Amino acid sequence: MINVGRLVTNPKFCTKFTIVTKTGTWEKGAFVTTETEKTVTGVAVPVSGKALEMVPEADRLKDYMTFYSTTKNPLTVSSDGTISDSVIYEGKRYKLINGQNFSKQGFWKAMGINEDGK
């Protein structure tokens, strides 16, 4: 297997972004979340185009980004009742909606949607 993880940390391609991991517990009938932030070096690229969400009150453009990271704690997308990670990049927060494990090739990949809707 070719390890392409070095490309993800190459200064010609990489940037810094923050991975936000949420955990939660039930306390006195309310779900209380705790956030942990970790700044990593990786690659952030826009997904081609923006998606148009058509809802009764208005049409909205959704902003998507793809993130590549070599961090030991991969970009996590919920599949088992956990909370998906978010990524803060250039002042925007992206909720991860799709993730792929390429750890054998040296990286993780995840796609996120702008939570702010901007």
Tab-separated table of N, CA and C in Angstrom:
chain	number	residue	atom	x	y	z
A	1	MET	N	0.832	-1.193	0.000
A	1	MET	CA	0.000	0.000	0.000
A	1	MET	C	0.873	1.252	0.000
A	2	ILE	N	0.495	2.202	-0.788
A	2	ILE	CA	1.196	3.482	-0.804
A	2	ILE	C	0.613	4.353	0.299
A	3	ASN	N	1.473	4.930	1.122
A	3	ASN	CA	1.033	5.823	2.193
A	3	ASN	C	1.083	7.249	1.659
A	4	VAL	N	-0.094	7.829	1.417
A	4	VAL	CA	-0.168	9.197	0.901
A	4	VAL	C	-0.398	10.209	2.012
A	5	GLY	N	-0.295	9.763	3.253
A	5	GLY	CA	-0.479	10.656	4.396
A	5	GLY	C	0.473	11.839	4.377
A	6	ARG	N	1.658	11.659	3.772
A	6	ARG	CA	2.614	12.767	3.701
A	6	ARG	C	2.083	13.920	2.863
A	7	LEU	N	1.245	13.648	1.881
A	7	LEU	CA	0.645	14.727	1.093
A	7	LEU	C	-0.304	15.566	1.930
A	8	VAL	N	-1.000	14.916	2.869
A	8	VAL	CA	-1.972	15.611	3.717
A	8	VAL	C	-1.267	16.582	4.669
A	9	THR	N	-0.005	16.324	4.996
A	9	THR	CA	0.728	17.218	5.892
A	9	THR	C	1.774	18.054	5.158
A	10	ASN	N	1.825	17.972	3.831
A	10	ASN	CA	2.758	18.756	3.038
A	10	ASN	C	2.359	20.225	3.106
A	11	PRO	N	3.290	21.121	3.480
A	11	PRO	CA	2.958	22.546	3.609
A	11	PRO	C	2.388	23.174	2.341
A	12	LYS	N	2.633	22.569	1.189
A	12	LYS	CA	2.085	23.107	-0.056
A	12	LYS	C	0.576	22.900	-0.155
A	13	PHE	N	0.055	21.915	0.573
A	13	PHE	CA	-1.358	21.570	0.474
A	13	PHE	C	-2.141	21.811	1.761
A	14	CYS	N	-1.473	21.747	2.901
A	14	CYS	CA	-2.199	21.653	4.170
A	14	CYS	C	-2.538	23.000	4.792
A	15	THR	N	-3.419	22.931	5.748
A	15	THR	CA	-3.859	24.072	6.537
A	15	THR	C	-4.228	23.545	7.918
A	16	LYS	N	-4.561	24.431	8.820
A	16	LYS	CA	-5.001	24.009	10.154
A	16	LYS	C	-6.517	24.139	10.247
A	17	PHE	N	-7.130	23.169	10.906
A	17	PHE	CA	-8.549	23.258	11.237
A	17	PHE	C	-8.758	22.563	12.567
A	18	THR	N	-9.887	22.808	13.166
A	18	THR	CA	-10.177	22.283	14.494
A	18	THR	C	-11.273	21.236	14.426
A	19	ILE	N	-10.981	20.065	14.990
A	19	ILE	CA	-11.982	19.004	15.094
A	19	ILE	C	-12.668	19.141	16.442
A	20	VAL	N	-13.989	19.221	16.434
A	20	VAL	CA	-14.774	19.344	17.661
A	20	VAL	C	-15.515	18.035	17.887
A	21	THR	N	-15.205	17.374	18.993
A	21	THR	CA	-15.855	16.121	19.352
A	21	THR	C	-16.819	16.388	20.491
A	22	LYS	N	-18.062	15.936	20.329
A	22	LYS	CA	-19.079	16.101	21.367
A	22	LYS	C	-19.373	14.758	22.014
A	23	THR	N	-19.458	14.775	23.312
A	23	THR	CA	-19.953	13.620	24.055
A	23	THR	C	-21.072	14.130	24.946
A	24	GLY	N	-21.907	13.228	25.403
A	24	GLY	CA	-23.019	13.674	26.234
A	24	GLY	C	-23.479	12.613	27.203
A	25	THR	N	-24.143	13.092	28.222
A	25	THR	CA	-24.729	12.210	29.228
A	25	THR	C	-26.083	12.781	29.640
A	26	TRP	N	-26.912	11.894	30.154
A	26	TRP	CA	-28.207	12.326	30.684
A	26	TRP	C	-28.024	12.717	32.143
A	27	GLU	N	-28.430	13.926	32.496
A	27	GLU	CA	-28.350	14.407	33.871
A	27	GLU	C	-29.690	15.025	34.260
A	28	LYS	N	-30.357	14.416	35.203
A	28	LYS	CA	-31.644	14.915	35.711
A	28	LYS	C	-32.648	15.144	34.584
A	29	GLY	N	-32.698	14.198	33.637
A	29	GLY	CA	-33.674	14.262	32.561
A	29	GLY	C	-33.288	15.124	31.381
A	30	ALA	N	-32.099	15.741	31.404
A	30	ALA	CA	-31.647	16.572	30.293
A	30	ALA	C	-30.353	15.998	29.726
A	31	PHE	N	-30.204	16.100	28.434
A	31	PHE	CA	-28.984	15.623	27.779
A	31	PHE	C	-27.975	16.759	27.776
A	32	VAL	N	-26.860	16.566	28.445
A	32	VAL	CA	-25.826	17.588	28.588
A	32	VAL	C	-24.617	17.167	27.752
A	33	THR	N	-24.179	18.065	26.852
A	33	THR	CA	-23.047	17.746	25.989
A	33	THR	C	-21.787	18.475	26.447
A	34	THR	N	-20.662	17.842	26.156
A	34	THR	CA	-19.356	18.418	26.415
A	34	THR	C	-18.575	18.385	25.114
A	35	GLU	N	-17.924	19.506	24.792
A	35	GLU	CA	-17.141	19.578	23.562
A	35	GLU	C	-15.650	19.532	23.870
A	36	THR	N	-14.924	18.811	23.044
A	36	THR	CA	-13.467	18.767	23.117
A	36	THR	C	-12.942	19.208	21.764
A	37	GLU	N	-12.015	20.166	21.755
A	37	GLU	CA	-11.463	20.674	20.504
A	37	GLU	C	-10.018	20.231	20.335
A	38	LYS	N	-9.663	19.901	19.102
A	38	LYS	CA	-8.297	19.505	18.785
A	38	LYS	C	-7.932	20.134	17.444
A	39	THR	N	-6.906	20.985	17.437
A	39	THR	CA	-6.451	21.597	16.198
A	39	THR	C	-5.477	20.655	15.513
A	40	VAL	N	-5.719	20.405	14.238
A	40	VAL	CA	-4.900	19.475	13.467
A	40	VAL	C	-4.458	20.140	12.162
A	41	THR	N	-3.489	19.530	11.534
A	41	THR	CA	-3.050	19.949	10.209
A	41	THR	C	-3.588	18.946	9.208
A	42	GLY	N	-4.165	19.458	8.147
A	42	GLY	CA	-4.729	18.589	7.128
A	42	GLY	C	-5.068	19.391	5.892
A	43	VAL	N	-5.885	18.823	5.055
A	43	VAL	CA	-6.298	19.477	3.819
A	43	VAL	C	-7.798	19.719	3.880
A	44	ALA	N	-8.209	20.933	3.514
A	44	ALA	CA	-9.627	21.284	3.449
A	44	ALA	C	-9.911	21.807	2.046
A	45	VAL	N	-10.837	21.165	1.358
A	45	VAL	CA	-11.175	21.581	-0.004
A	45	VAL	C	-12.695	21.635	-0.154
A	46	PRO	N	-13.183	22.591	-0.913
A	46	PRO	CA	-14.623	22.640	-1.135
A	46	PRO	C	-15.090	21.488	-2.006
A	47	VAL	N	-16.276	21.008	-1.707
A	47	VAL	CA	-16.925	20.032	-2.580
A	47	VAL	C	-17.426	20.837	-3.769
A	48	SER	N	-17.360	20.282	-4.944
A	48	SER	CA	-17.712	21.057	-6.126
A	48	SER	C	-19.137	21.586	-6.039
A	49	GLY	N	-19.264	22.893	-6.121
A	49	GLY	CA	-20.561	23.545	-6.090
A	49	GLY	C	-21.189	23.587	-4.712
A	50	LYS	N	-22.367	24.133	-4.661
A	50	LYS	CA	-23.151	24.185	-3.435
A	50	LYS	C	-24.464	23.482	-3.711
A	51	ALA	N	-25.032	22.896	-2.668
A	51	ALA	CA	-26.294	22.182	-2.832
A	51	ALA	C	-27.452	23.140	-2.563
A	52	LEU	N	-28.479	23.017	-3.344
A	52	LEU	CA	-29.667	23.826	-3.148
A	52	LEU	C	-30.681	23.023	-2.363
A	53	GLU	N	-31.046	23.548	-1.191
A	53	GLU	CA	-32.068	22.910	-0.360
A	53	GLU	C	-33.362	23.674	-0.571
A	54	MET	N	-34.384	22.969	-1.040
A	54	MET	CA	-35.659	23.620	-1.301
A	54	MET	C	-36.634	23.250	-0.198
A	55	VAL	N	-36.995	24.246	0.599
A	55	VAL	CA	-37.945	24.064	1.688
A	55	VAL	C	-39.099	25.033	1.475
A	56	PRO	N	-40.253	24.807	2.111
A	56	PRO	CA	-41.427	25.647	1.834
A	56	PRO	C	-41.207	27.149	2.020
A	57	GLU	N	-40.415	27.532	3.031
A	57	GLU	CA	-40.269	28.964	3.306
A	57	GLU	C	-39.251	29.661	2.405
A	58	ALA	N	-38.292	28.931	1.840
A	58	ALA	CA	-37.286	29.550	0.966
A	58	ALA	C	-36.343	28.494	0.419
A	59	ASP	N	-35.605	28.868	-0.606
A	59	ASP	CA	-34.537	28.010	-1.115
A	59	ASP	C	-33.244	28.428	-0.427
A	60	ARG	N	-32.432	27.447	-0.045
A	60	ARG	CA	-31.194	27.741	0.672
A	60	ARG	C	-30.031	27.039	-0.007
A	61	LEU	N	-28.923	27.742	-0.085
A	61	LEU	CA	-27.686	27.126	-0.565
A	61	LEU	C	-26.937	26.557	0.624
A	62	LYS	N	-26.463	25.343	0.491
A	62	LYS	CA	-25.691	24.699	1.555
A	62	LYS	C	-24.237	24.591	1.107
A	63	ASP	N	-23.341	24.929	2.004
A	63	ASP	CA	-21.909	24.937	1.740
A	63	ASP	C	-21.292	23.649	2.271
A	64	TYR	N	-20.601	22.900	1.414
A	64	TYR	CA	-19.965	21.647	1.796
A	64	TYR	C	-18.445	21.755	1.671
A	65	MET	N	-17.724	21.078	2.558
A	65	MET	CA	-16.264	20.990	2.490
A	65	MET	C	-15.846	19.547	2.725
A	66	THR	N	-14.693	19.175	2.169
A	66	THR	CA	-14.101	17.873	2.433
A	66	THR	C	-12.817	18.093	3.210
A	67	PHE	N	-12.620	17.287	4.259
A	67	PHE	CA	-11.461	17.415	5.134
A	67	PHE	C	-10.666	16.118	5.116
A	68	TYR	N	-9.354	16.252	5.011
A	68	TYR	CA	-8.434	15.115	5.048
A	68	TYR	C	-7.517	15.319	6.245
A	69	SER	N	-7.303	14.274	7.035
A	69	SER	CA	-6.484	14.390	8.231
A	69	SER	C	-5.697	13.111	8.468
A	70	THR	N	-4.542	13.255	9.112
A	70	THR	CA	-3.734	12.096	9.490
A	70	THR	C	-3.807	11.853	10.992
A	71	THR	N	-4.656	12.596	11.682
A	71	THR	CA	-4.735	12.492	13.139
A	71	THR	C	-5.056	11.067	13.582
A	72	LYS	N	-4.534	10.695	14.746
A	72	LYS	CA	-4.784	9.344	15.271
A	72	LYS	C	-6.246	9.160	15.655
A	73	ASN	N	-6.915	10.248	16.039
A	73	ASN	CA	-8.355	10.192	16.316
A	73	ASN	C	-9.054	10.615	15.031
A	74	PRO	N	-9.613	9.669	14.300
A	74	PRO	CA	-10.159	10.008	12.985
A	74	PRO	C	-11.361	10.936	13.064
A	75	LEU	N	-11.676	11.514	11.951
A	75	LEU	CA	-12.870	12.328	11.813
A	75	LEU	C	-14.063	11.387	11.925
A	76	THR	N	-14.887	11.579	12.939
A	76	THR	CA	-15.939	10.622	13.264
A	76	THR	C	-17.300	11.082	12.778
A	77	VAL	N	-17.981	10.187	12.084
A	77	VAL	CA	-19.354	10.418	11.646
A	77	VAL	C	-20.225	9.406	12.358
A	78	SER	N	-21.301	9.870	12.957
A	78	SER	CA	-22.171	9.025	13.767
A	78	SER	C	-22.765	7.888	12.957
A	79	SER	N	-22.666	6.697	13.518
A	79	SER	CA	-23.330	5.555	12.903
A	79	SER	C	-23.905	4.632	13.967
A	80	ASP	N	-23.581	4.925	15.212
A	80	ASP	CA	-24.004	4.025	16.289
A	80	ASP	C	-24.641	4.767	17.460
A	81	GLY	N	-25.300	5.879	17.175
A	81	GLY	CA	-25.947	6.636	18.242
A	81	GLY	C	-25.045	7.667	18.896
A	82	THR	N	-23.799	7.783	18.426
A	82	THR	CA	-22.914	8.812	18.954
A	82	THR	C	-23.190	10.120	18.222
A	83	ILE	N	-22.476	11.167	18.598
A	83	ILE	CA	-22.644	12.475	17.971
A	83	ILE	C	-21.507	12.677	16.972
A	84	SER	N	-21.841	13.029	15.747
A	84	SER	CA	-20.815	13.273	14.735
A	84	SER	C	-19.941	14.451	15.122
A	85	ASP	N	-18.674	14.374	14.725
A	85	ASP	CA	-17.761	15.493	14.952
A	85	ASP	C	-18.148	16.667	14.072
A	86	SER	N	-17.633	17.832	14.438
A	86	SER	CA	-17.724	19.029	13.610
A	86	SER	C	-16.305	19.505	13.357
A	87	VAL	N	-16.140	20.293	12.320
A	87	VAL	CA	-14.850	20.891	12.017
A	87	VAL	C	-15.048	22.394	11.903
A	88	ILE	N	-14.175	23.146	12.567
A	88	ILE	CA	-14.188	24.596	12.442
A	88	ILE	C	-13.065	24.964	11.480
A	89	TYR	N	-13.448	25.616	10.392
A	89	TYR	CA	-12.478	25.999	9.367
A	89	TYR	C	-12.839	27.386	8.849
A	90	GLU	N	-11.880	28.299	8.897
A	90	GLU	CA	-12.058	29.679	8.452
A	90	GLU	C	-13.299	30.322	9.063
A	91	GLY	N	-13.505	30.076	10.352
A	91	GLY	CA	-14.602	30.700	11.076
A	91	GLY	C	-15.964	30.059	10.880
A	92	LYS	N	-16.044	29.033	10.053
A	92	LYS	CA	-17.308	28.333	9.822
A	92	LYS	C	-17.241	26.958	10.475
A	93	ARG	N	-18.393	26.488	10.912
A	93	ARG	CA	-18.478	25.177	11.557
A	93	ARG	C	-19.202	24.211	10.629
A	94	TYR	N	-18.551	23.072	10.341
A	94	TYR	CA	-19.090	22.068	9.429
A	94	TYR	C	-19.391	20.788	10.194
A	95	LYS	N	-20.624	20.331	10.138
A	95	LYS	CA	-21.036	19.066	10.742
A	95	LYS	C	-20.677	17.945	9.771
A	96	LEU	N	-19.939	16.951	10.256
A	96	LEU	CA	-19.522	15.862	9.388
A	96	LEU	C	-20.698	14.939	9.090
A	97	ILE	N	-20.901	14.667	7.806
A	97	ILE	CA	-22.053	13.861	7.388
A	97	ILE	C	-21.640	12.591	6.661
A	98	ASN	N	-20.360	12.499	6.288
A	98	ASN	CA	-19.886	11.321	5.570
A	98	ASN	C	-18.399	11.162	5.862
A	99	GLY	N	-17.980	9.989	6.262
A	99	GLY	CA	-16.576	9.778	6.571
A	99	GLY	C	-16.054	8.487	5.976
A	100	GLN	N	-14.773	8.478	5.651
A	100	GLN	CA	-14.153	7.287	5.078
A	100	GLN	C	-12.797	7.068	5.730
A	101	ASN	N	-12.519	5.822	6.068
A	101	ASN	CA	-11.275	5.445	6.715
A	101	ASN	C	-10.275	4.976	5.660
A	102	PHE	N	-9.285	5.794	5.421
A	102	PHE	CA	-8.189	5.433	4.527
A	102	PHE	C	-6.900	5.307	5.337
A	103	SER	N	-7.010	4.845	6.580
A	103	SER	CA	-5.842	4.794	7.463
A	103	SER	C	-4.733	3.896	6.916
A	104	LYS	N	-5.068	2.902	6.128
A	104	LYS	CA	-4.028	2.063	5.520
A	104	LYS	C	-3.205	2.854	4.498
A	105	GLN	N	-3.811	3.896	3.955
A	105	GLN	CA	-3.094	4.783	3.049
A	105	GLN	C	-2.559	6.019	3.773
A	106	GLY	N	-2.838	6.131	5.083
A	106	GLY	CA	-2.259	7.195	5.889
A	106	GLY	C	-3.140	8.385	6.203
A	107	PHE	N	-4.457	8.309	5.917
A	107	PHE	CA	-5.310	9.464	6.204
A	107	PHE	C	-6.764	9.061	6.396
A	108	TRP	N	-7.556	10.014	6.914
A	108	TRP	CA	-9.008	9.879	7.024
A	108	TRP	C	-9.622	11.014	6.215
A	109	LYS	N	-10.798	10.767	5.657
A	109	LYS	CA	-11.498	11.749	4.834
A	109	LYS	C	-12.918	11.890	5.354
A	110	ALA	N	-13.407	13.128	5.423
A	110	ALA	CA	-14.795	13.351	5.831
A	110	ALA	C	-15.354	14.570	5.113
A	111	MET	N	-16.646	14.507	4.823
A	111	MET	CA	-17.334	15.627	4.205
A	111	MET	C	-18.251	16.261	5.249
A	112	GLY	N	-18.252	17.590	5.269
A	112	GLY	CA	-19.089	18.303	6.234
A	112	GLY	C	-19.958	19.346	5.558
A	113	ILE	N	-21.066	19.640	6.228
A	113	ILE	CA	-21.994	20.667	5.739
A	113	ILE	C	-21.958	21.831	6.727
A	114	ASN	N	-21.957	23.045	6.202
A	114	ASN	CA	-21.904	24.236	7.031
A	114	ASN	C	-23.129	24.279	7.951
A	115	GLU	N	-22.878	24.264	9.254
A	115	GLU	CA	-23.980	24.288	10.217
A	115	GLU	C	-24.666	25.627	10.275
A	116	ASP	N	-23.976	26.692	9.879
A	116	ASP	CA	-24.551	28.040	9.935
A	116	ASP	C	-25.455	28.318	8.753
A	117	GLY	N	-25.380	27.471	7.729
A	117	GLY	CA	-26.206	27.669	6.541
A	117	GLY	C	-25.726	28.816	5.672
A	118	LYS	N	-24.495	29.277	5.868
A	118	LYS	CA	-23.972	30.420	5.093
A	118	LYS	C	-23.025	29.936	4.041
